[in-house]
Amino acid sequence: MKIKVSKENIGNIDTDALVVNLFEGDKKPAGATGEVDKLLDGTISQLIQEDEITGKKNEVTLIHTLNKMPASRVMVVGLGEKAKFSSEVLRQVMGTAARRLRSVNVKRIASIAHGAGIGGMEATVSAQTIAEGALLGLYKFDKYKTLLNNRSSIDELAIVEQDDSKISLLKAGVNKGQIVAEATNFARDLGNEPANILTPTELANRAEKMAKRVGLEYESLDRKQMEKLGMGALLAVAAGSNRPPKFIILKYIGDPRNEDNNLALCGKGITFDSGGISIKPAEGMGAMKGDMAGGASVIGAMMAIAQIKPKINVMGIVPATENMSGGSAFHPGDVVRTMLGKTFEIISTDAEGRMVLADALSYAIEHKQKRLVDVATLTGAASVALGNLAAAIMGNDQSLINHIIYAGENSGERFWQLPMWEEYREQIVSDIADIKNSGGRAAGTIAGGYFIQEFTEGVPWAHLDIAALARTDRERGYTVKGHTGFPVRTLVRLAENLASVK
Ligand code: BES
Ligand code: MN
Ligand code: ZN
């Protein structure tokens, strides 16, 4: 889908469907919606009167214009209560609207810059959000459906604006929205791809190809190089699989010669998590093809950062391997030595995410990273604690945590902080090694975070447990069934915000 900004009067725009809006409770359409209402001889007013249009969030009403204006259809979208309006509402609404229009085979959409008038939203933000909502909402993963005949798609989205002074702002917003949404959809593709296709090697290949396209530095380590570095934790997880592990590194240099401005994003890259010898129940195990979603979000974020070019250095690190139960697999009871030199005891081979991240953080610190953020589908307990409304966030640096929560608020991605009281450490003390890889059922998400913290060496660090948000079973707003790309938008905004703080 091509997205553009058109300087045009909405009464003249030639399109298959023009999208206007209504806030909940408004009885008289105002602004652009009012203009369209006049051209349609009061049809919208009448539908409001008859309670068919209420303005409720995500309500969509399609009206055929029957040659009363060049646009062949008008869609009125509900923006919900004016007091609760936000970019997240608009993103949801645009996703719903775009999917509905595709379902009736519309090819060209035009939309006003929702919120930029009465809603009080900046024009740039409105355009970025509209682009994101539509591109994310229209996402499909149907490459393996050979019998599909209905492949309808929308070719063009035009944001229509008469005011000359807003055009360049809207264009900048569209550009940013497009970059961020495409990067998110790239991450979604990686998550949705089955594990027989997306092996660690294939994940590395796709990261490399993307890096070439957007101008990122790329490097990957193979098993031999990991052995040399002493990445015993990552290698233990990889031991039970015939598919070789890959340690993927992407580098964006936006502030050369300023090491203090280094940010590392480390994403869990388990391309399939069977649980290993501590094998998972059969039911639902297929979802563990997506246990590299944290890594995918890091790769997606790097793709966007390379194009937005903030003044910061970002290193994306993805330790990628399967967790299988082959003949050379690691066992419960094993003791493993990490790159940092610490040892830990394996309580469960299913607590593998924290293991690969331990070595990833050591690599990051050795490569002069000054702020560490890890992203992982780490614990089922995260969804017990917070459901699928928010990801869990923990760390050792409140300022970094606050930056992430704030970046999330502005991206429509929620994070909720869990405590890291030092008494939790007792849960991961081992009888025979420095620590152990599972702390039992109590506070499972925190214990996971605590294990990872052992490898941060006091460097500012935040841990994002996205186990409950990486994937969804329902279509809603701009998310569709399958992988969500969470939290690409937050990571990109974090890099931008940290870049401007100096
Ligand atoms: N990848 C899983 C966590 C997970 C579960 C992600 C459900 C998404 C949906 C992780 O490797 C795991 O198995 N965690 C264990 C930890 C336990 C053994 C300490 C868990 O959550 O049970
Ligand atoms: Mn596991
Ligand atoms: Zn896992």
Short mmCIF file of C-alpha atoms and ligand atoms in Angstrom, two decimals:
data_model
loop_
_atom_site.label_atom_id
_atom_site.label_comp_id
_atom_site.label_asym_id
_atom_site.label_seq_id
_atom_site.Cartn_x
_atom_site.Cartn_y
_atom_site.Cartn_z
CA MET A 1 0.00 0.00 0.00
CA LYS A 2 1.29 3.39 -0.99
CA ILE A 3 0.65 6.21 1.49
CA LYS A 4 0.69 9.84 0.40
CA VAL A 5 -0.42 13.29 1.48
CA SER A 6 -2.78 15.14 -0.88
CA LYS A 7 -3.41 18.86 -0.73
CA GLU A 8 -7.02 18.86 -1.72
CA ASN A 9 -10.51 19.82 -0.65
CA ILE A 10 -12.38 16.81 0.69
CA GLY A 11 -15.33 17.75 -1.49
CA ASN A 12 -13.15 17.25 -4.58
CA ILE A 13 -11.15 14.16 -3.63
CA ASP A 14 -11.47 11.27 -6.05
CA THR A 15 -11.28 8.03 -4.07
CA ASP A 16 -13.11 4.77 -3.38
CA ALA A 17 -13.68 5.68 0.25
CA LEU A 18 -13.18 8.86 2.27
CA VAL A 19 -12.75 8.33 6.02
CA VAL A 20 -14.16 11.00 8.35
CA ASN A 21 -14.97 10.74 12.06
CA LEU A 22 -17.28 11.43 14.94
CA PHE A 23 -16.66 11.66 18.68
CA GLU A 24 -19.08 9.78 20.90
CA GLY A 25 -22.04 11.85 21.93
CA ASP A 26 -21.63 14.54 19.25
CA LYS A 27 -25.08 15.12 17.81
CA LYS A 28 -23.99 17.45 15.02
CA PRO A 29 -21.10 16.52 12.79
CA ALA A 30 -18.49 19.31 12.75
CA GLY A 31 -15.36 20.10 10.75
CA ALA A 32 -14.65 17.82 7.79
CA THR A 33 -17.43 15.44 8.79
CA GLY A 34 -19.85 18.40 8.77
CA GLU A 35 -18.73 19.40 5.28
CA VAL A 36 -19.29 15.88 3.99
CA ASP A 37 -22.66 15.76 5.73
CA LYS A 38 -23.73 18.85 3.79
CA LEU A 39 -22.61 17.33 0.49
CA LEU A 40 -24.63 14.22 1.37
CA ASP A 41 -27.75 16.28 2.15
CA GLY A 42 -27.62 15.52 5.87
CA THR A 43 -27.29 11.72 5.64
CA ILE A 44 -24.73 11.58 8.48
CA SER A 45 -26.88 13.82 10.73
CA GLN A 46 -29.82 11.58 10.06
CA LEU A 47 -27.90 8.41 10.88
CA ILE A 48 -26.80 10.05 14.13
CA GLN A 49 -30.38 10.95 14.92
CA GLU A 50 -31.45 7.37 14.29
CA ASP A 51 -28.68 6.11 16.60
CA GLU A 52 -27.06 4.16 13.80
CA ILE A 53 -23.96 6.32 14.16
CA THR A 54 -22.99 6.89 17.80
CA GLY A 55 -19.28 7.72 17.57
CA LYS A 56 -18.37 4.82 19.85
CA LYS A 57 -14.72 3.78 19.56
CA ASN A 58 -14.09 1.47 16.58
CA GLU A 59 -17.61 1.89 15.17
CA VAL A 60 -17.46 2.06 11.37
CA THR A 61 -20.34 3.12 9.10
CA LEU A 62 -20.05 2.92 5.34
CA ILE A 63 -22.21 5.24 3.23
CA HIS A 64 -22.45 5.20 -0.56
CA THR A 65 -22.42 8.75 -1.92
CA LEU A 66 -24.35 8.05 -5.15
CA ASN A 67 -22.50 10.76 -7.10
CA LYS A 68 -23.17 13.54 -4.62
CA MET A 69 -19.39 13.92 -4.38
CA PRO A 70 -16.39 12.45 -6.26
CA ALA A 71 -15.57 10.02 -3.41
CA SER A 72 -17.71 6.96 -4.06
CA ARG A 73 -18.06 6.07 -0.38
CA VAL A 74 -17.77 7.86 2.93
CA MET A 75 -16.80 5.97 6.04
CA VAL A 76 -17.61 7.50 9.41
CA VAL A 77 -15.39 6.12 12.16
CA GLY A 78 -16.17 6.49 15.86
CA LEU A 79 -13.32 8.00 17.88
CA GLY A 80 -14.97 7.33 21.26
CA GLU A 81 -15.20 9.91 24.03
CA LYS A 82 -13.36 13.14 23.28
CA ALA A 83 -11.81 13.23 26.76
CA LYS A 84 -10.25 9.79 26.24
CA PHE A 85 -8.99 10.40 22.72
CA SER A 86 -5.34 9.48 22.17
CA SER A 87 -3.02 8.35 19.42
CA GLU A 88 -3.62 4.78 20.58
CA VAL A 89 -7.36 5.18 20.00
CA LEU A 90 -6.69 6.52 16.52
CA ARG A 91 -4.28 3.67 15.76
CA GLN A 92 -6.93 1.12 16.77
CA VAL A 93 -9.65 2.87 14.80
CA MET A 94 -7.57 3.13 11.63
CA GLY A 95 -6.71 -0.56 11.81
CA THR A 96 -10.37 -1.48 12.10
CA ALA A 97 -11.38 0.93 9.32
CA ALA A 98 -8.70 -0.24 6.87
CA ARG A 99 -9.54 -3.91 7.36
CA ARG A 100 -13.25 -3.22 6.88
CA LEU A 101 -12.59 -1.32 3.65
CA ARG A 102 -10.39 -4.10 2.35
CA SER A 103 -13.16 -6.60 3.06
CA VAL A 104 -15.44 -4.73 0.64
CA ASN A 105 -12.70 -4.62 -2.01
CA VAL A 106 -11.90 -0.96 -1.82
CA LYS A 107 -8.59 -0.12 -3.54
CA ARG A 108 -8.00 3.56 -2.78
CA ILE A 109 -8.72 5.17 0.58
CA ALA A 110 -8.54 8.83 1.53
CA SER A 111 -8.58 9.97 5.12
CA ILE A 112 -8.65 13.27 6.88
CA ALA A 113 -5.92 13.85 9.49
CA HIS A 114 -8.08 12.64 12.38
CA GLY A 115 -7.55 14.46 15.62
CA ALA A 116 -5.41 17.19 14.08
CA GLY A 117 -8.33 19.63 14.14
CA ILE A 118 -10.83 19.39 16.99
CA GLY A 119 -8.90 16.57 18.71
CA GLY A 120 -5.93 18.86 19.41
CA MET A 121 -3.35 16.37 18.12
CA GLU A 122 -0.20 17.51 16.32
CA ALA A 123 -0.45 16.98 12.57
CA THR A 124 2.75 14.88 12.51
CA VAL A 125 1.44 12.58 15.22
CA SER A 126 -1.92 12.20 13.49
CA ALA A 127 -0.33 11.22 10.18
CA GLN A 128 2.17 8.85 11.78
CA THR A 129 -0.60 7.16 13.73
CA ILE A 130 -2.91 6.83 10.73
CA ALA A 131 -0.12 5.24 8.69
CA GLU A 132 0.76 2.87 11.54
CA GLY A 133 -2.85 1.89 12.22
CA ALA A 134 -3.61 1.12 8.59
CA LEU A 135 -0.37 -0.73 7.79
CA LEU A 136 -0.48 -2.76 11.00
CA GLY A 137 -4.20 -3.49 10.73
CA LEU A 138 -3.89 -4.74 7.16
CA TYR A 139 -1.02 -7.10 8.00
CA LYS A 140 -1.56 -10.70 6.88
CA PHE A 141 0.57 -13.80 7.15
CA ASP A 142 -0.84 -15.95 4.37
CA LYS A 143 2.25 -16.95 2.38
CA TYR A 144 1.61 -20.64 2.97
CA LYS A 145 -2.04 -20.57 1.85
CA THR A 146 -1.78 -21.92 -1.69
CA LEU A 147 -5.56 -22.36 -2.06
CA LEU A 148 -6.40 -18.76 -1.30
CA ASN A 149 -8.21 -16.95 -4.11
CA ASN A 150 -9.37 -13.82 -2.35
CA ARG A 151 -6.26 -11.73 -2.02
CA SER A 152 -7.88 -8.31 -1.98
CA SER A 153 -5.58 -5.52 -0.96
CA ILE A 154 -5.69 -1.76 -0.62
CA ASP A 155 -3.34 -0.02 -3.05
CA GLU A 156 -3.32 3.52 -1.77
CA LEU A 157 -4.03 5.63 1.30
CA ALA A 158 -4.10 9.41 0.86
CA ILE A 159 -4.20 11.76 3.82
CA VAL A 160 -6.15 14.80 2.63
CA GLU A 161 -5.45 18.28 3.90
CA GLN A 162 -6.29 21.72 2.56
CA ASP A 163 -4.05 23.74 4.88
CA ASP A 164 -0.73 24.33 3.12
CA SER A 165 1.15 24.80 6.39
CA LYS A 166 0.35 21.25 7.53
CA ILE A 167 1.45 19.38 4.42
CA SER A 168 5.12 18.95 5.28
CA LEU A 169 4.27 17.96 8.87
CA LEU A 170 1.87 15.33 7.60
CA LYS A 171 4.46 14.02 5.15
CA ALA A 172 7.03 13.67 7.91
CA GLY A 173 4.46 11.79 10.01
CA VAL A 174 3.57 9.42 7.17
CA ASN A 175 7.23 8.69 6.58
CA LYS A 176 7.88 7.86 10.25
CA GLY A 177 4.69 5.82 10.56
CA GLN A 178 5.57 3.82 7.48
CA ILE A 179 9.08 3.05 8.74
CA VAL A 180 7.85 1.97 12.17
CA ALA A 181 4.91 -0.11 10.89
CA GLU A 182 6.97 -1.90 8.26
CA ALA A 183 9.58 -2.74 10.88
CA THR A 184 6.85 -4.05 13.17
CA ASN A 185 5.41 -6.17 10.38
CA PHE A 186 8.91 -7.48 9.67
CA ALA A 187 9.11 -8.59 13.31
CA ARG A 188 5.62 -10.13 13.04
CA ASP A 189 6.70 -12.15 10.02
CA LEU A 190 9.67 -13.55 11.93
CA GLY A 191 7.41 -14.52 14.84
CA ASN A 192 4.79 -16.15 12.64
CA GLU A 193 7.26 -18.08 10.52
CA PRO A 194 7.32 -21.77 11.49
CA ALA A 195 10.40 -23.23 13.17
CA ASN A 196 11.20 -25.62 10.29
CA ILE A 197 11.75 -22.55 8.12
CA LEU A 198 12.97 -19.99 10.64
CA THR A 199 15.97 -21.81 12.07
CA PRO A 200 18.68 -19.81 13.86
CA THR A 201 20.60 -19.73 10.57
CA GLU A 202 17.59 -18.45 8.65
CA LEU A 203 16.92 -15.81 11.34
CA ALA A 204 20.51 -14.65 10.92
CA ASN A 205 20.17 -14.62 7.12
CA ARG A 206 17.05 -12.51 7.27
CA ALA A 207 18.67 -10.09 9.70
CA GLU A 208 21.69 -9.85 7.40
CA LYS A 209 19.60 -9.17 4.30
CA MET A 210 17.61 -6.52 6.13
CA ALA A 211 20.83 -4.96 7.47
CA LYS A 212 22.21 -4.61 3.94
CA ARG A 213 18.99 -2.98 2.79
CA VAL A 214 18.82 -0.31 5.49
CA GLY A 215 22.56 0.17 6.10
CA LEU A 216 23.24 -1.53 9.42
CA GLU A 217 26.47 -3.29 10.29
CA TYR A 218 25.91 -7.03 10.60
CA GLU A 219 27.93 -9.77 12.19
CA SER A 220 27.16 -13.28 13.38
CA LEU A 221 29.03 -15.76 15.53
CA ASP A 222 28.90 -19.50 14.97
CA ARG A 223 29.29 -22.29 17.52
CA LYS A 224 33.11 -22.26 17.33
CA GLN A 225 33.28 -18.54 18.06
CA MET A 226 30.83 -18.92 20.94
CA GLU A 227 33.03 -21.65 22.39
CA LYS A 228 36.03 -19.35 22.17
CA LEU A 229 34.16 -16.64 24.06
CA GLY A 230 33.06 -19.13 26.71
CA MET A 231 29.34 -18.73 26.09
CA GLY A 232 28.58 -21.85 28.09
CA ALA A 233 24.98 -20.93 28.84
CA LEU A 234 23.96 -20.36 25.24
CA LEU A 235 25.87 -23.48 24.14
CA ALA A 236 24.17 -25.61 26.80
CA VAL A 237 20.75 -24.66 25.41
CA ALA A 238 21.95 -25.31 21.86
CA ALA A 239 23.40 -28.74 22.72
CA GLY A 240 20.20 -30.72 22.16
CA SER A 241 19.51 -29.49 18.64
CA ASN A 242 20.99 -30.44 15.28
CA ARG A 243 20.31 -26.96 13.98
CA PRO A 244 23.37 -24.84 14.78
CA PRO A 245 23.03 -21.74 16.99
CA LYS A 246 23.78 -18.23 15.75
CA PHE A 247 24.71 -15.15 17.73
CA ILE A 248 23.38 -12.22 15.71
CA ILE A 249 24.76 -8.69 16.07
CA LEU A 250 23.39 -5.58 14.34
CA LYS A 251 25.06 -2.21 14.78
CA TYR A 252 23.73 1.27 14.22
CA ILE A 253 26.26 4.07 14.76
CA GLY A 254 24.51 7.43 15.10
CA ASP A 255 26.95 9.07 17.52
CA PRO A 256 30.45 7.88 16.61
CA ARG A 257 33.28 8.40 19.09
CA ASN A 258 30.82 8.74 21.97
CA GLU A 259 30.85 5.41 23.77
CA ASP A 260 28.77 6.79 26.63
CA ASN A 261 25.89 7.00 24.21
CA ASN A 262 25.79 3.25 23.55
CA LEU A 263 22.53 1.35 23.96
CA ALA A 264 22.24 -2.43 23.63
CA LEU A 265 18.99 -4.17 22.79
CA CYS A 266 19.19 -7.90 23.48
CA GLY A 267 16.36 -10.14 22.31
CA LYS A 268 15.72 -13.77 23.24
CA GLY A 269 16.04 -15.77 20.04
CA ILE A 270 14.74 -19.26 20.79
CA THR A 271 13.43 -20.36 17.39
CA PHE A 272 11.64 -23.28 19.02
CA ASP A 273 11.26 -24.02 22.72
CA SER A 274 10.29 -27.64 23.31
CA GLY A 275 11.34 -27.23 26.93
CA GLY A 276 14.26 -29.60 26.33
CA ILE A 277 14.51 -32.58 28.70
CA SER A 278 12.09 -30.72 31.02
CA ILE A 279 9.74 -31.10 28.08
CA LYS A 280 6.61 -28.98 27.71
CA PRO A 281 3.09 -30.45 27.45
CA ALA A 282 2.11 -31.26 23.85
CA GLU A 283 -0.90 -28.98 23.82
CA GLY A 284 -0.06 -25.57 22.46
CA MET A 285 3.61 -26.38 22.02
CA GLY A 286 3.46 -25.10 18.44
CA ALA A 287 3.21 -21.57 19.78
CA MET A 288 6.81 -21.97 20.92
CA LYS A 289 7.91 -21.37 17.32
CA GLY A 290 7.47 -17.76 18.41
CA ASP A 291 9.86 -17.91 21.35
CA MET A 292 12.20 -15.67 19.37
CA ALA A 293 9.70 -12.78 19.46
CA GLY A 294 11.97 -10.71 21.69
CA GLY A 295 14.78 -11.15 19.19
CA ALA A 296 12.40 -10.36 16.33
CA SER A 297 11.37 -7.12 18.03
CA VAL A 298 15.02 -6.14 18.41
CA ILE A 299 15.71 -6.86 14.74
CA GLY A 300 12.58 -4.90 13.77
CA ALA A 301 13.54 -1.98 15.98
CA MET A 302 17.05 -1.90 14.48
CA MET A 303 15.49 -1.80 11.01
CA ALA A 304 13.48 1.30 11.93
CA ILE A 305 16.29 3.00 13.86
CA ALA A 306 18.60 2.67 10.84
CA GLN A 307 16.11 4.65 8.78
CA ILE A 308 15.12 7.26 11.37
CA LYS A 309 18.79 7.90 12.24
CA PRO A 310 18.69 9.23 15.83
CA LYS A 311 21.92 10.52 17.42
CA ILE A 312 22.76 7.41 19.45
CA ASN A 313 24.62 4.13 19.00
CA VAL A 314 22.46 1.04 19.19
CA MET A 315 23.67 -2.55 19.17
CA GLY A 316 21.02 -5.21 18.55
CA ILE A 317 21.98 -8.63 19.88
CA VAL A 318 20.04 -11.84 19.31
CA PRO A 319 21.35 -15.12 20.75
CA ALA A 320 19.52 -17.60 18.55
CA THR A 321 19.10 -21.33 19.11
CA GLU A 322 16.51 -24.04 19.46
CA ASN A 323 15.80 -25.67 22.80
CA MET A 324 15.52 -29.37 21.98
CA SER A 325 15.95 -32.68 23.75
CA GLY A 326 18.37 -34.48 21.42
CA GLY A 327 20.91 -37.02 22.58
CA SER A 328 23.48 -34.42 23.53
CA ALA A 329 21.01 -32.12 25.26
CA PHE A 330 21.79 -30.50 28.62
CA HIS A 331 20.09 -32.03 31.65
CA PRO A 332 18.45 -30.88 34.83
CA GLY A 333 21.19 -31.01 37.43
CA ASP A 334 23.93 -29.88 35.05
CA VAL A 335 26.21 -27.05 36.04
CA VAL A 336 27.04 -24.48 33.41
CA ARG A 337 29.76 -21.82 33.26
CA THR A 338 28.79 -18.57 31.51
CA MET A 339 30.85 -16.10 29.50
CA LEU A 340 31.06 -13.93 32.63
CA GLY A 341 32.57 -16.87 34.54
CA LYS A 342 29.65 -17.36 36.90
CA THR A 343 28.26 -20.86 37.29
CA PHE A 344 24.69 -21.96 37.65
CA GLU A 345 22.80 -25.16 38.18
CA ILE A 346 20.08 -26.28 35.80
CA ILE A 347 16.84 -26.85 37.67
CA SER A 348 14.75 -26.81 34.51
CA THR A 349 15.96 -26.99 30.92
CA ASP A 350 12.79 -25.06 30.13
CA ALA A 351 14.23 -21.95 31.80
CA GLU A 352 16.44 -21.44 28.74
CA GLY A 353 15.66 -17.83 27.83
CA ARG A 354 17.51 -16.37 30.81
CA MET A 355 20.48 -18.57 29.91
CA VAL A 356 20.97 -17.27 26.39
CA LEU A 357 20.41 -13.72 27.61
CA ALA A 358 23.07 -14.10 30.31
CA ASP A 359 25.76 -14.59 27.66
CA ALA A 360 24.23 -11.91 25.42
CA LEU A 361 24.52 -9.33 28.21
CA SER A 362 28.14 -10.28 28.85
CA TYR A 363 28.87 -9.83 25.17
CA ALA A 364 27.17 -6.42 25.24
CA ILE A 365 29.11 -5.28 28.29
CA GLU A 366 32.39 -6.51 26.80
CA HIS A 367 31.55 -4.41 23.75
CA LYS A 368 31.23 -1.22 25.77
CA GLN A 369 27.46 -0.99 25.97
CA LYS A 370 26.40 1.52 28.62
CA ARG A 371 22.66 0.82 28.80
CA LEU A 372 21.17 -2.64 28.45
CA VAL A 373 17.62 -3.55 27.53
CA ASP A 374 16.61 -7.17 27.12
CA VAL A 375 13.35 -8.31 25.56
CA ALA A 376 12.11 -11.86 26.05
CA THR A 377 9.14 -14.19 26.07
CA LEU A 378 10.58 -15.34 29.36
CA THR A 379 7.85 -16.58 31.68
CA GLY A 380 4.28 -17.84 31.49
CA ALA A 381 3.95 -16.22 34.91
CA ALA A 382 4.00 -12.79 33.27
CA SER A 383 0.54 -13.46 31.88
CA VAL A 384 -0.63 -14.78 35.25
CA ALA A 385 0.44 -11.48 36.81
CA LEU A 386 -0.75 -8.98 34.20
CA GLY A 387 -2.87 -10.81 31.65
CA ASN A 388 -2.20 -9.65 28.12
CA LEU A 389 -2.69 -5.95 28.80
CA ALA A 390 0.86 -5.09 29.79
CA ALA A 391 4.36 -6.48 29.61
CA ALA A 392 6.34 -6.82 32.83
CA ILE A 393 9.32 -4.53 33.27
CA MET A 394 12.09 -4.83 35.84
CA GLY A 395 15.62 -3.57 36.15
CA ASN A 396 18.38 -2.02 38.18
CA ASP A 397 18.04 1.56 36.92
CA GLN A 398 14.87 3.51 37.57
CA SER A 399 15.66 6.19 35.03
CA LEU A 400 16.01 3.68 32.19
CA ILE A 401 12.84 1.90 33.33
CA ASN A 402 10.97 5.22 33.38
CA HIS A 403 12.22 6.01 29.89
CA ILE A 404 10.83 2.72 28.61
CA ILE A 405 7.48 3.08 30.36
CA TYR A 406 7.18 6.61 28.97
CA ALA A 407 8.17 5.56 25.44
CA GLY A 408 5.56 2.82 25.74
CA GLU A 409 2.84 5.23 26.82
CA ASN A 410 3.47 7.29 23.72
CA SER A 411 3.48 4.22 21.48
CA GLY A 412 0.36 2.48 22.76
CA GLU A 413 2.38 -0.29 24.44
CA ARG A 414 1.98 -0.83 28.17
CA PHE A 415 4.65 -1.84 30.68
CA TRP A 416 4.08 -2.47 34.37
CA GLN A 417 6.98 -2.54 36.77
CA LEU A 418 7.57 -5.44 39.15
CA PRO A 419 9.73 -5.08 42.28
CA MET A 420 13.29 -6.38 42.57
CA TRP A 421 13.62 -6.54 46.35
CA GLU A 422 16.88 -8.20 47.29
CA GLU A 423 15.15 -10.97 49.27
CA TYR A 424 14.04 -12.43 45.94
CA ARG A 425 17.64 -13.45 45.38
CA GLU A 426 17.19 -16.27 47.89
CA GLN A 427 15.01 -18.00 45.29
CA ILE A 428 17.91 -18.50 42.90
CA VAL A 429 20.62 -19.57 45.33
CA SER A 430 22.01 -23.01 44.48
CA ASP A 431 23.54 -25.64 46.78
CA ILE A 432 26.36 -26.47 44.41
CA ALA A 433 26.84 -23.50 42.03
CA ASP A 434 26.72 -19.70 42.22
CA ILE A 435 23.03 -19.60 41.31
CA LYS A 436 20.34 -21.79 39.73
CA ASN A 437 18.21 -21.18 36.67
CA SER A 438 14.76 -21.52 38.22
CA GLY A 439 13.38 -20.18 41.43
CA GLY A 440 10.19 -22.22 41.56
CA ARG A 441 6.65 -21.06 40.96
CA ALA A 442 6.51 -18.08 43.31
CA ALA A 443 7.16 -14.73 41.63
CA GLY A 444 8.28 -16.58 38.50
CA THR A 445 8.63 -13.45 36.40
CA ILE A 446 10.71 -11.65 39.01
CA ALA A 447 12.93 -14.70 39.57
CA GLY A 448 13.60 -14.72 35.82
CA GLY A 449 14.52 -11.06 35.92
CA TYR A 450 16.66 -11.62 38.98
CA PHE A 451 18.65 -14.34 37.25
CA ILE A 452 19.38 -12.05 34.33
CA GLN A 453 20.35 -9.21 36.68
CA GLU A 454 23.22 -11.38 37.93
CA PHE A 455 24.90 -10.77 34.56
CA THR A 456 24.52 -6.99 34.33
CA GLU A 457 27.62 -6.10 36.38
CA GLY A 458 25.94 -2.94 37.61
CA VAL A 459 25.44 -1.49 34.11
CA PRO A 460 22.03 0.25 33.83
CA TRP A 461 19.63 -2.43 32.66
CA ALA A 462 15.94 -3.08 32.08
CA HIS A 463 14.25 -6.41 31.38
CA LEU A 464 11.02 -6.66 29.39
CA ASP A 465 9.08 -9.91 29.78
CA ILE A 466 6.77 -9.94 26.77
CA ALA A 467 5.54 -13.56 27.09
CA ALA A 468 1.90 -12.46 27.25
CA LEU A 469 2.02 -9.86 24.48
CA ALA A 470 4.10 -11.34 21.70
CA ARG A 471 1.13 -13.13 20.18
CA THR A 472 -2.63 -12.71 20.18
CA ASP A 473 -5.57 -14.98 19.39
CA ARG A 474 -7.93 -12.24 18.37
CA GLU A 475 -8.26 -9.57 15.78
CA ARG A 476 -8.65 -6.19 17.39
CA GLY A 477 -7.89 -2.71 16.10
CA TYR A 478 -4.46 -2.83 14.49
CA THR A 479 -3.55 -6.27 15.81
CA VAL A 480 -4.48 -9.43 13.96
CA LYS A 481 -4.21 -13.06 15.01
CA GLY A 482 -0.62 -14.16 15.40
CA HIS A 483 2.45 -12.20 16.33
CA THR A 484 2.02 -8.57 17.36
CA GLY A 485 5.51 -7.13 16.88
CA PHE A 486 5.40 -5.88 20.48
CA PRO A 487 7.42 -3.81 21.54
CA VAL A 488 9.07 -2.54 18.33
CA ARG A 489 7.37 0.86 18.57
CA THR A 490 8.56 1.38 22.14
CA LEU A 491 12.16 0.35 21.40
CA VAL A 492 12.35 2.74 18.45
CA ARG A 493 10.94 5.61 20.49
CA LEU A 494 13.27 4.77 23.37
CA ALA A 495 16.28 5.12 21.07
CA GLU A 496 14.94 8.43 19.79
CA ASN A 497 14.22 9.76 23.29
CA LEU A 498 17.56 8.67 24.72
CA ALA A 499 19.24 10.31 21.76
CA SER A 500 17.78 13.69 22.57
CA VAL A 501 18.65 13.45 26.29
CA LYS A 502 22.24 14.58 26.70
N1 BES B 1 9.27 -19.55 26.45
C1 BES B 1 8.83 -19.91 27.74
C2 BES B 1 7.86 -18.89 28.34
C3 BES B 1 6.54 -18.70 27.64
C4 BES B 1 5.43 -19.40 28.04
C5 BES B 1 6.41 -17.78 26.63
C6 BES B 1 4.22 -19.21 27.41
C7 BES B 1 5.21 -17.60 25.99
C8 BES B 1 4.11 -18.29 26.38
C9 BES B 1 10.01 -20.03 28.68
O1 BES B 1 11.18 -20.47 28.11
C10 BES B 1 9.64 -20.99 29.75
O2 BES B 1 9.47 -22.14 29.47
N2 BES B 1 9.51 -20.49 30.98
C11 BES B 1 9.19 -21.30 32.11
C12 BES B 1 10.11 -20.89 33.23
C13 BES B 1 10.19 -21.87 34.35
C14 BES B 1 10.75 -23.20 33.89
C15 BES B 1 11.06 -21.28 35.45
C16 BES B 1 7.74 -21.05 32.46
O3 BES B 1 7.23 -19.96 32.28
O4 BES B 1 7.10 -22.01 32.90
MN MN B 2 11.33 -22.56 28.08
ZN ZN B 3 11.39 -20.10 26.14
#
